[in-house]
mmCIF file of C-alpha atoms in Angstrom:
data_model
loop_
_atom_site.group_PDB
_atom_site.id
_atom_site.type_symbol
_atom_site.label_atom_id
_atom_site.label_comp_id
_atom_site.label_asym_id
_atom_site.label_seq_id
_atom_site.Cartn_x
_atom_site.Cartn_y
_atom_site.Cartn_z
ATOM 1 C CA MET A 241 0.000 0.000 0.000
ATOM 2 C CA ASN A 242 2.828 2.323 0.823
ATOM 3 C CA VAL A 243 4.475 1.358 -2.465
ATOM 4 C CA ASP A 244 1.349 2.285 -4.464
ATOM 5 C CA ALA A 245 1.128 5.629 -2.732
ATOM 6 C CA ALA A 246 4.752 6.380 -3.520
ATOM 7 C CA VAL A 247 4.288 5.523 -7.242
ATOM 8 C CA ALA A 248 1.206 7.715 -7.441
ATOM 9 C CA ALA A 249 3.042 10.595 -5.807
ATOM 10 C CA ALA A 250 5.969 10.227 -8.220
ATOM 11 C CA ALA A 251 3.621 10.150 -11.238
ATOM 12 C CA GLY A 252 1.846 13.284 -10.018
ATOM 13 C CA LEU A 253 5.147 15.118 -9.551
ATOM 14 C CA ALA A 254 6.277 14.117 -13.053
ATOM 15 C CA GLY A 255 3.016 15.380 -14.581
ATOM 16 C CA LEU A 256 3.354 18.664 -12.731
ATOM 17 C CA CYS A 257 6.879 19.156 -14.037
ATOM 18 C CA THR A 258 5.769 18.334 -17.579
ATOM 19 C CA GLY A 259 2.975 20.880 -17.369
ATOM 20 C CA VAL A 260 5.306 23.574 -16.090
ATOM 21 C CA ILE A 261 7.809 22.886 -18.843
ATOM 22 C CA ALA A 262 5.059 22.944 -21.525
ATOM 23 C CA MET A 263 3.748 26.256 -20.190
ATOM 24 C CA LEU A 264 7.216 27.807 -20.188
ATOM 25 C CA ALA A 265 7.849 26.559 -23.734
ATOM 26 C CA PHE A 266 4.547 28.062 -24.897
ATOM 27 C CA ARG A 267 5.359 31.431 -23.314
ATOM 28 C CA TRP A 268 8.851 31.377 -24.813
ATOM 29 C CA SER A 269 7.356 30.617 -28.249
ATOM 30 C CA GLU A 270 4.978 33.562 -27.940
ATOM 31 C CA ARG A 271 7.801 35.903 -27.020
ATOM 32 C CA ASP A 272 9.939 34.594 -29.862
ATOM 33 C CA GLN A 273 7.122 35.130 -32.362
ATOM 34 C CA ALA A 274 6.522 38.652 -31.120
ATOM 35 C CA ARG A 275 10.215 39.575 -31.553
ATOM 36 C CA PRO A 276 10.946 41.025 -35.103
ATOM 37 C CA THR A 277 13.381 38.893 -37.076
ATOM 38 C CA ARG A 278 15.881 39.857 -39.768
ATOM 39 C CA SER A 279 13.582 38.510 -42.447
ATOM 40 C CA SER A 280 10.541 40.376 -41.123
ATOM 41 C CA LEU A 281 12.384 43.673 -41.522
ATOM 42 C CA HIS A 282 12.282 43.164 -45.292
ATOM 43 C CA THR A 283 8.507 43.121 -45.430
ATOM 44 C CA ASP A 284 6.269 46.091 -46.038
ATOM 45 C CA ALA A 285 4.792 45.720 -42.516
ATOM 46 C CA VAL A 286 7.715 47.621 -40.938
ATOM 47 C CA LEU A 287 7.055 50.737 -43.035
ATOM 48 C CA PRO A 288 4.834 53.453 -41.542
ATOM 49 C CA PRO A 289 1.302 53.475 -42.984
ATOM 50 C CA GLY A 290 1.087 55.083 -46.431
ATOM 51 C CA VAL A 291 4.852 55.296 -47.008
ATOM 52 C CA ASP A 292 4.905 52.365 -49.426
ATOM 53 C CA THR A 293 2.222 54.016 -51.572
ATOM 54 C CA VAL A 294 4.071 57.338 -51.618
ATOM 55 C CA LEU A 295 7.368 55.708 -52.589
ATOM 56 C CA SER A 296 5.712 53.840 -55.453
ATOM 57 C CA VAL A 297 4.670 57.095 -57.184
ATOM 58 C CA LEU A 298 7.896 59.045 -56.683
ATOM 59 C CA ARG A 299 9.973 59.720 -59.778
ATOM 60 C CA SER A 300 13.145 59.633 -57.706
ATOM 61 C CA SER A 301 14.919 56.399 -56.806
ATOM 62 C CA ALA A 302 13.930 55.503 -53.246
ATOM 63 C CA VAL A 303 15.696 53.315 -50.672
ATOM 64 C CA VAL A 304 14.608 52.667 -47.058
ATOM 65 C CA LEU A 305 17.253 51.417 -44.606
ATOM 66 C CA ASP A 306 16.803 49.943 -41.136
ATOM 67 C CA GLU A 307 19.072 50.347 -38.096
ATOM 68 C CA ALA A 308 21.343 47.574 -39.406
ATOM 69 C CA ASP A 309 21.811 49.350 -42.783
ATOM 70 C CA THR A 310 19.755 46.628 -44.435
ATOM 71 C CA VAL A 311 17.529 47.647 -47.352
ATOM 72 C CA VAL A 312 13.903 47.358 -46.257
ATOM 73 C CA LYS A 313 12.395 48.848 -49.412
ATOM 74 C CA ALA A 314 13.912 49.913 -52.737
ATOM 75 C CA SER A 315 12.313 51.092 -55.965
ATOM 76 C CA SER A 316 13.094 49.489 -59.296
ATOM 77 C CA ALA A 317 14.882 52.680 -60.360
ATOM 78 C CA ALA A 318 17.290 52.257 -57.439
ATOM 79 C CA TYR A 319 18.217 48.792 -58.679
ATOM 80 C CA ALA A 320 18.546 50.098 -62.252
ATOM 81 C CA LEU A 321 20.999 52.758 -61.119
ATOM 82 C CA GLY A 322 23.028 50.149 -59.244
ATOM 83 C CA LEU A 323 22.402 51.692 -55.826
ATOM 84 C CA VAL A 324 21.276 48.420 -54.211
ATOM 85 C CA ARG A 325 23.147 45.120 -54.476
ATOM 86 C CA GLY A 326 22.544 42.019 -52.403
ATOM 87 C CA GLY A 327 20.111 43.744 -50.068
ATOM 88 C CA LYS A 328 22.667 46.424 -49.169
ATOM 89 C CA LEU A 329 23.226 50.021 -50.244
ATOM 90 C CA ALA A 330 26.231 49.808 -52.569
ATOM 91 C CA VAL A 331 27.299 53.479 -52.542
ATOM 92 C CA GLU A 332 29.523 54.158 -49.545
ATOM 93 C CA PRO A 333 29.057 57.968 -49.369
ATOM 94 C CA MET A 334 25.266 57.493 -49.310
ATOM 95 C CA LEU A 335 25.580 54.795 -46.670
ATOM 96 C CA GLN A 336 27.664 57.082 -44.464
ATOM 97 C CA MET A 337 25.091 59.860 -44.904
ATOM 98 C CA ALA A 338 22.348 57.451 -43.781
ATOM 99 C CA ARG A 339 24.318 56.519 -40.659
ATOM 100 C CA ASP A 340 24.935 60.168 -39.783
ATOM 101 C CA THR A 341 21.252 61.016 -40.259
ATOM 102 C CA ARG A 342 20.175 58.047 -38.126
ATOM 103 C CA ARG A 343 22.506 59.284 -35.369
ATOM 104 C CA ASP A 344 21.500 62.968 -35.220
ATOM 105 C CA GLY A 345 18.220 63.099 -37.198
ATOM 106 C CA GLU A 346 19.430 65.830 -39.565
ATOM 107 C CA ILE A 347 18.474 65.880 -43.257
ATOM 108 C CA ARG A 348 21.469 65.731 -45.572
ATOM 109 C CA GLN A 349 21.937 66.250 -49.323
ATOM 110 C CA VAL A 350 24.891 65.778 -51.650
ATOM 111 C CA GLU A 351 25.643 65.499 -55.378
ATOM 112 C CA LEU A 352 27.822 62.609 -56.533
ATOM 113 C CA ASP A 353 29.326 61.233 -59.728
ATOM 114 C CA LEU A 354 28.943 57.460 -59.899
ATOM 115 C CA ALA A 355 30.562 55.043 -62.322
ATOM 116 C CA ARG A 356 28.110 53.459 -64.745
ATOM 117 C CA ARG A 357 27.569 49.747 -64.270
ATOM 118 C CA GLY A 358 28.172 47.297 -67.068
ATOM 119 C CA THR A 359 29.775 49.770 -69.482
ATOM 120 C CA GLY A 360 33.324 50.385 -70.483
ATOM 121 C CA ARG A 361 32.684 54.084 -70.946
ATOM 122 C CA GLY A 362 34.437 56.600 -68.794
ATOM 123 C CA ASP A 363 31.451 58.930 -68.431
ATOM 124 C CA ALA A 364 29.887 59.136 -64.979
ATOM 125 C CA LEU A 365 26.337 59.069 -63.691
ATOM 126 C CA ALA A 366 25.504 62.337 -61.947
ATOM 127 C CA VAL A 367 23.047 62.016 -59.059
ATOM 128 C CA SER A 368 21.669 64.085 -56.222
ATOM 129 C CA ALA A 369 21.113 62.144 -52.958
ATOM 130 C CA ARG A 370 18.933 63.321 -50.067
ATOM 131 C CA VAL A 371 18.681 61.438 -46.743
ATOM 132 C CA ALA A 372 16.020 61.976 -44.070
ATOM 133 C CA PRO A 373 14.847 60.042 -40.982
ATOM 134 C CA LEU A 374 11.699 57.947 -41.399
ATOM 135 C CA GLY A 375 10.220 57.219 -38.008
ATOM 136 C CA SER A 376 12.437 56.207 -35.095
ATOM 137 C CA ARG A 377 14.367 53.343 -36.727
ATOM 138 C CA LEU A 378 14.298 53.839 -40.509
ATOM 139 C CA VAL A 379 16.111 56.176 -42.877
ATOM 140 C CA LEU A 380 14.810 57.267 -46.293
ATOM 141 C CA LEU A 381 17.201 57.890 -49.201
ATOM 142 C CA LEU A 382 15.959 59.674 -52.344
ATOM 143 C CA VAL A 383 18.255 59.780 -55.385
ATOM 144 C CA GLU A 384 17.644 61.933 -58.457
ATOM 145 C CA ASP A 385 19.443 61.232 -61.759
ATOM 146 C CA LEU A 386 20.976 64.535 -62.939
ATOM 147 C CA THR A 387 22.923 63.152 -65.894
ATOM 148 C CA GLU A 388 20.588 64.405 -68.619
ATOM 149 C CA ALA A 389 20.074 67.745 -66.897
ATOM 150 C CA ARG A 390 23.833 68.264 -66.694
ATOM 151 C CA ARG A 391 24.224 67.337 -70.354
ATOM 152 C CA ILE A 392 21.570 69.867 -71.361
ATOM 153 C CA GLU A 393 23.194 72.494 -69.164
ATOM 154 C CA ALA A 394 26.569 71.803 -70.789
ATOM 155 C CA VAL A 395 24.997 72.145 -74.236
ATOM 156 C CA ARG A 396 23.405 75.418 -73.170
ATOM 157 C CA ARG A 397 26.716 76.780 -71.852
ATOM 158 C CA ASP A 398 28.512 75.766 -75.044
ATOM 159 C CA PHE A 399 25.770 77.337 -77.119
ATOM 160 C CA VAL A 400 25.964 80.641 -75.246
ATOM 161 C CA ALA A 401 29.761 80.642 -75.465
ATOM 162 C CA ASN A 402 29.678 79.876 -79.192
ATOM 163 C CA VAL A 403 27.047 82.518 -79.890
ATOM 164 C CA SER A 404 29.055 85.093 -77.963
ATOM 165 C CA HIS A 405 32.182 84.203 -79.924
ATOM 166 C CA GLU A 406 30.441 84.177 -83.282
ATOM 167 C CA LEU A 407 28.768 87.520 -82.633
ATOM 168 C CA LYS A 408 31.947 89.156 -81.371
ATOM 169 C CA THR A 409 33.856 88.286 -84.544
ATOM 170 C CA PRO A 410 31.812 90.308 -87.076
ATOM 171 C CA VAL A 411 30.959 93.024 -84.550
ATOM 172 C CA GLY A 412 34.639 93.487 -83.710
ATOM 173 C CA ALA A 413 35.546 93.497 -87.399
ATOM 174 C CA LEU A 414 32.923 96.158 -88.110
ATOM 175 C CA SER A 415 34.279 98.304 -85.293
ATOM 176 C CA LEU A 416 37.847 98.063 -86.574
ATOM 177 C CA LEU A 417 36.811 98.658 -90.180
ATOM 178 C CA SER A 418 34.800 101.729 -89.245
ATOM 179 C CA GLU A 419 37.880 103.183 -87.538
ATOM 180 C CA ALA A 420 39.927 102.352 -90.611
ATOM 181 C CA VAL A 421 37.417 104.173 -92.819
ATOM 182 C CA MET A 422 37.606 107.262 -90.617
ATOM 183 C CA ASP A 423 41.416 107.237 -90.700
ATOM 184 C CA ALA A 424 41.438 106.812 -94.484
ATOM 185 C CA SER A 425 38.815 109.451 -95.211
ATOM 186 C CA ASP A 426 41.169 111.212 -97.642
ATOM 187 C CA ASP A 427 41.902 107.972 -99.555
ATOM 188 C CA PRO A 428 38.844 106.998 -101.667
ATOM 189 C CA GLU A 429 40.386 103.700 -102.738
ATOM 190 C CA ALA A 430 40.996 102.594 -99.144
ATOM 191 C CA VAL A 431 37.514 103.738 -98.138
ATOM 192 C CA ASN A 432 35.982 101.591 -100.895
ATOM 193 C CA ARG A 433 38.076 98.595 -99.836
ATOM 194 C CA PHE A 434 37.143 98.917 -96.171
ATOM 195 C CA ALA A 435 33.499 99.536 -97.018
ATOM 196 C CA GLY A 436 33.460 96.309 -99.023
ATOM 197 C CA ARG A 437 34.823 94.404 -96.057
ATOM 198 C CA MET A 438 32.211 96.024 -93.832
ATOM 199 C CA GLN A 439 29.478 94.800 -96.150
ATOM 200 C CA ILE A 440 30.854 91.246 -95.932
ATOM 201 C CA GLU A 441 30.949 91.304 -92.127
ATOM 202 C CA ALA A 442 27.489 92.880 -91.947
ATOM 203 C CA THR A 443 26.127 90.126 -94.187
ATOM 204 C CA ARG A 444 27.776 87.474 -92.009
ATOM 205 C CA LEU A 445 26.248 89.035 -88.900
ATOM 206 C CA THR A 446 22.823 89.179 -90.533
ATOM 207 C CA ASN A 447 23.040 85.533 -91.591
ATOM 208 C CA LEU A 448 24.086 84.462 -88.101
ATOM 209 C CA VAL A 449 21.213 86.284 -86.423
ATOM 210 C CA GLN A 450 18.733 84.896 -88.942
ATOM 211 C CA GLU A 451 19.943 81.331 -88.479
ATOM 212 C CA LEU A 452 19.764 81.704 -84.702
ATOM 213 C CA ILE A 453 16.155 82.796 -85.117
ATOM 214 C CA ASP A 454 15.477 79.874 -87.472
ATOM 215 C CA LEU A 455 17.063 77.386 -85.086
ATOM 216 C CA SER A 456 15.055 78.714 -82.149
ATOM 217 C CA ARG A 457 11.864 78.502 -84.206
ATOM 218 C CA VAL A 458 12.337 74.901 -85.344
ATOM 219 C CA GLN A 459 13.239 73.827 -81.796
ATOM 220 C CA ASN A 460 10.265 75.477 -80.088
ATOM 221 C CA ASP A 461 7.478 75.312 -82.658
ATOM 222 C CA ASP A 462 5.462 72.314 -83.735
ATOM 223 C CA PRO A 463 5.709 72.381 -87.537
ATOM 224 C CA LEU A 464 2.782 70.013 -87.951
ATOM 225 C CA GLU A 465 0.335 72.500 -86.423
ATOM 226 C CA ASP A 466 0.346 74.444 -89.713
ATOM 227 C CA ALA A 467 1.278 71.497 -91.906
ATOM 228 C CA GLU A 468 0.225 71.216 -95.515
ATOM 229 C CA PRO A 469 1.116 69.095 -98.542
ATOM 230 C CA VAL A 470 4.357 70.517 -99.970
ATOM 231 C CA ARG A 471 5.473 69.652 -103.480
ATOM 232 C CA VAL A 472 9.035 68.426 -103.736
ATOM 233 C CA ASP A 473 9.581 70.016 -107.144
ATOM 234 C CA GLU A 474 8.802 73.437 -105.669
ATOM 235 C CA LEU A 475 11.206 72.879 -102.769
ATOM 236 C CA VAL A 476 13.987 71.828 -105.165
ATOM 237 C CA ALA A 477 13.370 74.786 -107.484
ATOM 238 C CA GLU A 478 13.489 77.199 -104.541
ATOM 239 C CA ALA A 479 16.723 75.696 -103.219
ATOM 240 C CA VAL A 480 18.370 75.828 -106.641
ATOM 241 C CA ASP A 481 17.275 79.410 -107.194
ATOM 242 C CA ARG A 482 18.661 80.373 -103.784
ATOM 243 C CA CYS A 483 22.142 79.173 -104.739
ATOM 244 C CA ARG A 484 22.122 80.049 -108.432
ATOM 245 C CA HIS A 485 24.347 83.096 -108.055
ATOM 246 C CA GLN A 486 27.029 81.337 -105.989
ATOM 247 C CA ALA A 487 26.995 78.374 -108.340
ATOM 248 C CA GLY A 488 27.327 80.621 -111.380
ATOM 249 C CA THR A 489 30.258 82.492 -109.840
ATOM 250 C CA LYS A 490 32.129 79.199 -109.315
ATOM 251 C CA GLN A 491 30.917 77.676 -112.606
ATOM 252 C CA ILE A 492 29.245 74.825 -110.748
ATOM 253 C CA ALA A 493 26.681 72.877 -112.751
ATOM 254 C CA MET A 494 23.463 72.089 -110.885
ATOM 255 C CA ALA A 495 21.464 69.082 -112.070
ATOM 256 C CA SER A 496 18.273 67.502 -110.807
ATOM 257 C CA ASN A 497 15.966 64.646 -111.718
ATOM 258 C CA VAL A 498 13.004 66.692 -110.455
ATOM 259 C CA ARG A 499 10.977 68.618 -113.005
ATOM 260 C CA ALA A 500 10.627 72.333 -112.358
ATOM 261 C CA PRO A 501 7.091 73.445 -111.355
ATOM 262 C CA GLU A 502 4.745 74.234 -114.213
ATOM 263 C CA GLY A 503 4.844 77.858 -115.231
ATOM 264 C CA SER A 504 8.336 78.327 -113.814
ATOM 265 C CA ASP A 505 11.136 79.597 -116.054
ATOM 266 C CA ARG A 506 13.784 78.938 -113.409
ATOM 267 C CA GLY A 507 14.526 75.416 -114.514
ATOM 268 C CA SER A 508 17.168 73.552 -112.578
ATOM 269 C CA GLY A 509 19.053 72.498 -115.633
ATOM 270 C CA GLY A 510 18.031 68.890 -115.135
ATOM 271 C CA ARG A 511 15.591 66.535 -116.750
ATOM 272 C CA ARG A 512 12.407 64.900 -115.632
ATOM 273 C CA ALA A 513 12.934 61.335 -114.531
ATOM 274 C CA GLY A 514 10.259 58.701 -114.198
ATOM 275 C CA GLY A 515 8.665 58.409 -110.793
ATOM 276 C CA THR A 516 9.513 61.917 -109.571
ATOM 277 C CA ALA A 517 6.413 63.745 -110.776
ATOM 278 C CA GLY A 518 3.970 64.792 -108.095
ATOM 279 C CA LEU A 519 6.081 63.863 -105.062
ATOM 280 C CA THR A 520 4.748 65.578 -101.963
ATOM 281 C CA VAL A 521 5.690 65.681 -98.292
ATOM 282 C CA TRP A 522 3.607 66.768 -95.325
ATOM 283 C CA GLY A 523 4.908 69.599 -93.199
ATOM 284 C CA ASN A 524 5.746 73.260 -92.761
ATOM 285 C CA ARG A 525 6.726 74.686 -96.131
ATOM 286 C CA SER A 526 9.085 77.404 -94.892
ATOM 287 C CA GLN A 527 10.995 75.028 -92.618
ATOM 288 C CA LEU A 528 11.325 72.363 -95.298
ATOM 289 C CA ALA A 529 12.516 74.956 -97.809
ATOM 290 C CA ALA A 530 15.099 76.254 -95.331
ATOM 291 C CA ALA A 531 16.386 72.734 -94.626
ATOM 292 C CA LEU A 532 16.803 71.747 -98.272
ATOM 293 C CA GLY A 533 18.205 75.182 -99.100
ATOM 294 C CA ASN A 534 20.888 74.743 -96.430
ATOM 295 C CA LEU A 535 21.937 71.384 -97.890
ATOM 296 C CA VAL A 536 22.204 72.759 -101.425
ATOM 297 C CA GLU A 537 23.994 75.890 -100.249
ATOM 298 C CA ASN A 538 26.556 73.827 -98.330
ATOM 299 C CA ALA A 539 27.127 71.645 -101.393
ATOM 300 C CA VAL A 540 27.855 74.719 -103.514
ATOM 301 C CA ASN A 541 30.010 76.469 -100.916
ATOM 302 C CA TYR A 542 32.213 73.434 -100.256
ATOM 303 C CA SER A 543 32.598 72.352 -103.882
ATOM 304 C CA PRO A 544 35.569 73.362 -106.037
ATOM 305 C CA ALA A 545 34.982 75.475 -109.120
ATOM 306 C CA ARG A 546 33.775 73.786 -112.319
ATOM 307 C CA THR A 547 32.300 70.758 -110.519
ATOM 308 C CA ARG A 548 28.755 69.433 -110.279
ATOM 309 C CA VAL A 549 26.037 69.435 -107.610
ATOM 310 C CA GLY A 550 23.170 66.995 -108.036
ATOM 311 C CA ILE A 551 19.714 66.905 -106.428
ATOM 312 C CA ALA A 552 17.674 63.711 -106.730
ATOM 313 C CA ALA A 553 14.291 62.786 -105.285
ATOM 314 C CA ARG A 554 12.484 59.478 -105.146
ATOM 315 C CA ARG A 555 9.764 57.607 -103.327
ATOM 316 C CA VAL A 556 10.849 54.614 -101.224
ATOM 317 C CA ALA A 557 8.687 52.034 -99.474
ATOM 318 C CA ALA A 558 8.914 51.799 -95.674
ATOM 319 C CA PRO A 559 7.025 49.718 -93.063
ATOM 320 C CA GLY A 560 5.292 52.763 -91.559
ATOM 321 C CA GLY A 561 4.416 54.339 -94.904
ATOM 322 C CA ASP A 562 6.219 55.587 -97.985
ATOM 323 C CA LEU A 563 9.085 58.043 -97.588
ATOM 324 C CA ILE A 564 10.386 60.736 -99.877
ATOM 325 C CA GLU A 565 14.169 60.853 -100.187
ATOM 326 C CA ILE A 566 15.867 64.027 -101.381
ATOM 327 C CA ALA A 567 19.603 63.550 -101.882
ATOM 328 C CA VAL A 568 22.081 66.384 -102.438
ATOM 329 C CA THR A 569 25.433 65.253 -103.853
ATOM 330 C CA ASP A 570 28.575 67.300 -104.379
ATOM 331 C CA GLN A 571 32.128 66.703 -105.578
ATOM 332 C CA GLY A 572 33.711 68.676 -102.782
ATOM 333 C CA ILE A 573 36.408 68.085 -100.208
ATOM 334 C CA GLY A 574 34.503 65.364 -98.356
ATOM 335 C CA ILE A 575 34.216 64.795 -94.623
ATOM 336 C CA SER A 576 36.414 62.596 -92.471
ATOM 337 C CA GLU A 577 34.884 59.819 -90.385
ATOM 338 C CA LYS A 578 35.565 61.548 -87.064
ATOM 339 C CA ASP A 579 33.951 64.767 -88.307
ATOM 340 C CA ARG A 580 30.867 62.980 -89.670
ATOM 341 C CA GLU A 581 29.836 62.151 -86.103
ATOM 342 C CA ARG A 582 29.699 65.847 -85.156
ATOM 343 C CA ILE A 583 28.715 67.807 -88.246
ATOM 344 C CA PHE A 584 25.104 68.162 -87.059
ATOM 345 C CA GLU A 585 26.187 69.840 -83.817
ATOM 346 C CA ARG A 586 25.544 73.556 -83.525
ATOM 347 C CA PHE A 587 28.496 75.722 -84.577
ATOM 348 C CA TYR A 588 30.648 72.705 -85.435
ATOM 349 C CA ARG A 589 32.769 73.258 -88.534
ATOM 350 C CA VAL A 590 34.885 70.691 -90.331
ATOM 351 C CA ASP A 591 37.263 73.421 -91.486
ATOM 352 C CA PRO A 592 36.695 76.648 -89.518
ATOM 353 C CA ALA A 593 38.956 78.736 -91.748
ATOM 354 C CA ARG A 594 37.235 77.548 -94.935
ATOM 355 C CA SER A 595 33.806 77.930 -93.350
ATOM 356 C CA ARG A 596 34.458 81.550 -92.461
ATOM 357 C CA ALA A 597 35.763 82.166 -95.958
ATOM 358 C CA THR A 598 32.465 80.910 -97.383
ATOM 359 C CA GLY A 599 30.381 82.807 -94.824
ATOM 360 C CA GLY A 600 29.195 79.719 -92.963
ATOM 361 C CA THR A 601 27.866 79.993 -89.417
ATOM 362 C CA GLY A 602 27.964 76.326 -88.392
ATOM 363 C CA LEU A 603 24.201 76.277 -87.778
ATOM 364 C CA GLY A 604 22.896 75.123 -91.147
ATOM 365 C CA LEU A 605 23.128 71.360 -90.623
ATOM 366 C CA SER A 606 21.807 71.661 -87.077
ATOM 367 C CA ILE A 607 18.698 73.346 -88.497
ATOM 368 C CA VAL A 608 18.355 70.573 -91.086
ATOM 369 C CA LYS A 609 18.529 67.919 -88.364
ATOM 370 C CA HIS A 610 15.860 69.583 -86.217
ATOM 371 C CA VAL A 611 13.526 70.136 -89.178
ATOM 372 C CA ALA A 612 13.850 66.503 -90.267
ATOM 373 C CA ALA A 613 13.241 65.177 -86.748
ATOM 374 C CA SER A 614 10.244 67.440 -86.087
ATOM 375 C CA HIS A 615 8.667 66.240 -89.356
ATOM 376 C CA GLY A 616 9.103 62.579 -88.433
ATOM 377 C CA GLY A 617 12.093 62.077 -90.742
ATOM 378 C CA GLU A 618 15.861 62.073 -90.611
ATOM 379 C CA VAL A 619 18.954 63.338 -92.371
ATOM 380 C CA THR A 620 21.955 61.117 -93.101
ATOM 381 C CA VAL A 621 25.323 61.646 -94.716
ATOM 382 C CA TRP A 622 27.702 59.612 -96.835
ATOM 383 C CA SER A 623 31.099 61.095 -97.514
ATOM 384 C CA ALA A 624 34.662 60.207 -98.479
ATOM 385 C CA GLU A 625 37.569 62.622 -98.267
ATOM 386 C CA GLY A 626 38.475 63.927 -101.690
ATOM 387 C CA GLN A 627 35.407 62.343 -103.337
ATOM 388 C CA GLY A 628 32.528 64.477 -102.111
ATOM 389 C CA SER A 629 29.456 64.033 -99.938
ATOM 390 C CA THR A 630 25.814 63.053 -100.219
ATOM 391 C CA PHE A 631 23.274 64.338 -97.703
ATOM 392 C CA THR A 632 19.935 62.546 -97.799
ATOM 393 C CA LEU A 633 16.802 64.065 -96.325
ATOM 394 C CA ARG A 634 14.075 61.465 -95.654
ATOM 395 C CA LEU A 635 10.553 62.705 -94.948
ATOM 396 C CA PRO A 636 7.156 60.977 -94.730
ATOM 397 C CA GLN A 637 5.146 61.252 -97.900
ATOM 398 C CA ALA A 638 1.936 63.248 -97.710
ATOM 399 C CA GLY A 639 -0.274 60.207 -97.139
ATOM 400 C CA ALA A 640 -3.462 59.735 -99.057
ATOM 401 C CA GLY A 641 -5.241 59.233 -95.760
ATOM 402 C CA ARG A 642 -4.641 62.874 -94.778
ATOM 403 C CA ASP A 643 -6.794 64.194 -97.597
ATOM 404 C CA ARG A 644 -9.479 61.981 -99.084
ATOM 405 C CA ARG A 645 -11.910 62.748 -101.804
ATOM 406 C CA HIS A 646 -15.518 63.430 -100.910
ATOM 407 C CA ASP A 647 -16.512 60.055 -102.295
ATOM 408 C CA GLY A 648 -14.127 58.367 -99.847
ATOM 409 C CA ASP A 649 -11.572 57.252 -102.445
ATOM 410 C CA PRO A 650 -7.943 58.113 -101.672
ATOM 411 C CA LEU A 651 -5.991 60.297 -104.035
ATOM 412 C CA PRO A 652 -4.042 58.276 -106.621
ATOM 413 C CA VAL A 653 -0.408 57.764 -105.663
ATOM 414 C CA GLY A 654 1.837 60.274 -107.407
ATOM 415 C CA GLU A 655 -0.766 62.972 -108.027
ATOM 416 C CA PRO A 656 -0.098 66.330 -106.351
ATOM 417 C CA LEU A 657 -2.419 67.247 -103.521
ATOM 418 C CA SER A 658 -4.461 70.367 -104.173
#
């Protein structure tokens, strides 16, 4: 009997111990579940309410860091810029800023140049980084890509510097020549010589100002707001007539496969070729005329005497609709490969001395490029040094769908739009 009582007492004690241990284990499990883990810090639950939504609509790259410098949240733009790698902020200066802000709560901002990822180029990625505290434990990093803005600013500075230089040259020459005229007032021959030079510089200044106005207009205006069907034969005739005097002075023959407009006695000296009648493009007539005129004028100015300048137009098929190609070919000095990459830049000259001798401003091809792009086309160049150059202007044809007959039938291909 005493033995049975002892066994029962031992069994009761063992059950009590088991219950206590189970209760302690349950409490420990609850505490462990309530404690935030490393993995839970990477979920959206740790962010203050509404922050995730705000970050998703920001244009800037956003990164949220916890007290262990682990990335809690990062936008896709942050990954694209290479700011986040392996769950960590990969830019040390930004990481140090985050630590300093977490320590004292102050907002910090800095501009940095970062190496581009995955490229062998030496150019840097310019960014502006701003760090601010987000609650008691988190830090928010916002990064803005300034690369394009800096490029545009550099272009603007170069443009202003080039304009200032180009304007100072003729203005300074006019000032000096006027003084020379005053000093030579008793020498009629010298006065005539200086006056002739003054006329040249005044013409150069006028051309520069006009081309600056033209460039500003084609950059800021939408040419398709006042678009109309423009006949290619009229554009070619106008371009040829614009350069007829210079070409005649240098005995340059101008030939074209485009027939001169009916009723015009300013023929281009060419012949009518099959398939060129009735070619039309859709756009702003004055801008298109200026673009083609610049190409023809360049061909004449940079061609030696007693050579030939050709203008050819044709219709070519393209996936998005037919294109009109207008090619201007010369037998001039040609353009080197390294210069071909830059000739459409504003104020860039292949041969500055020769360009000034011909009165060039360095803006003509830039205007052509902007006109072509704003009309949905392009301008390309083929050239070989000593063999000449061919500039090709490609523009969308004035589609039949833009102007249909009242009966719903499209205009026949090749007929001029009226």
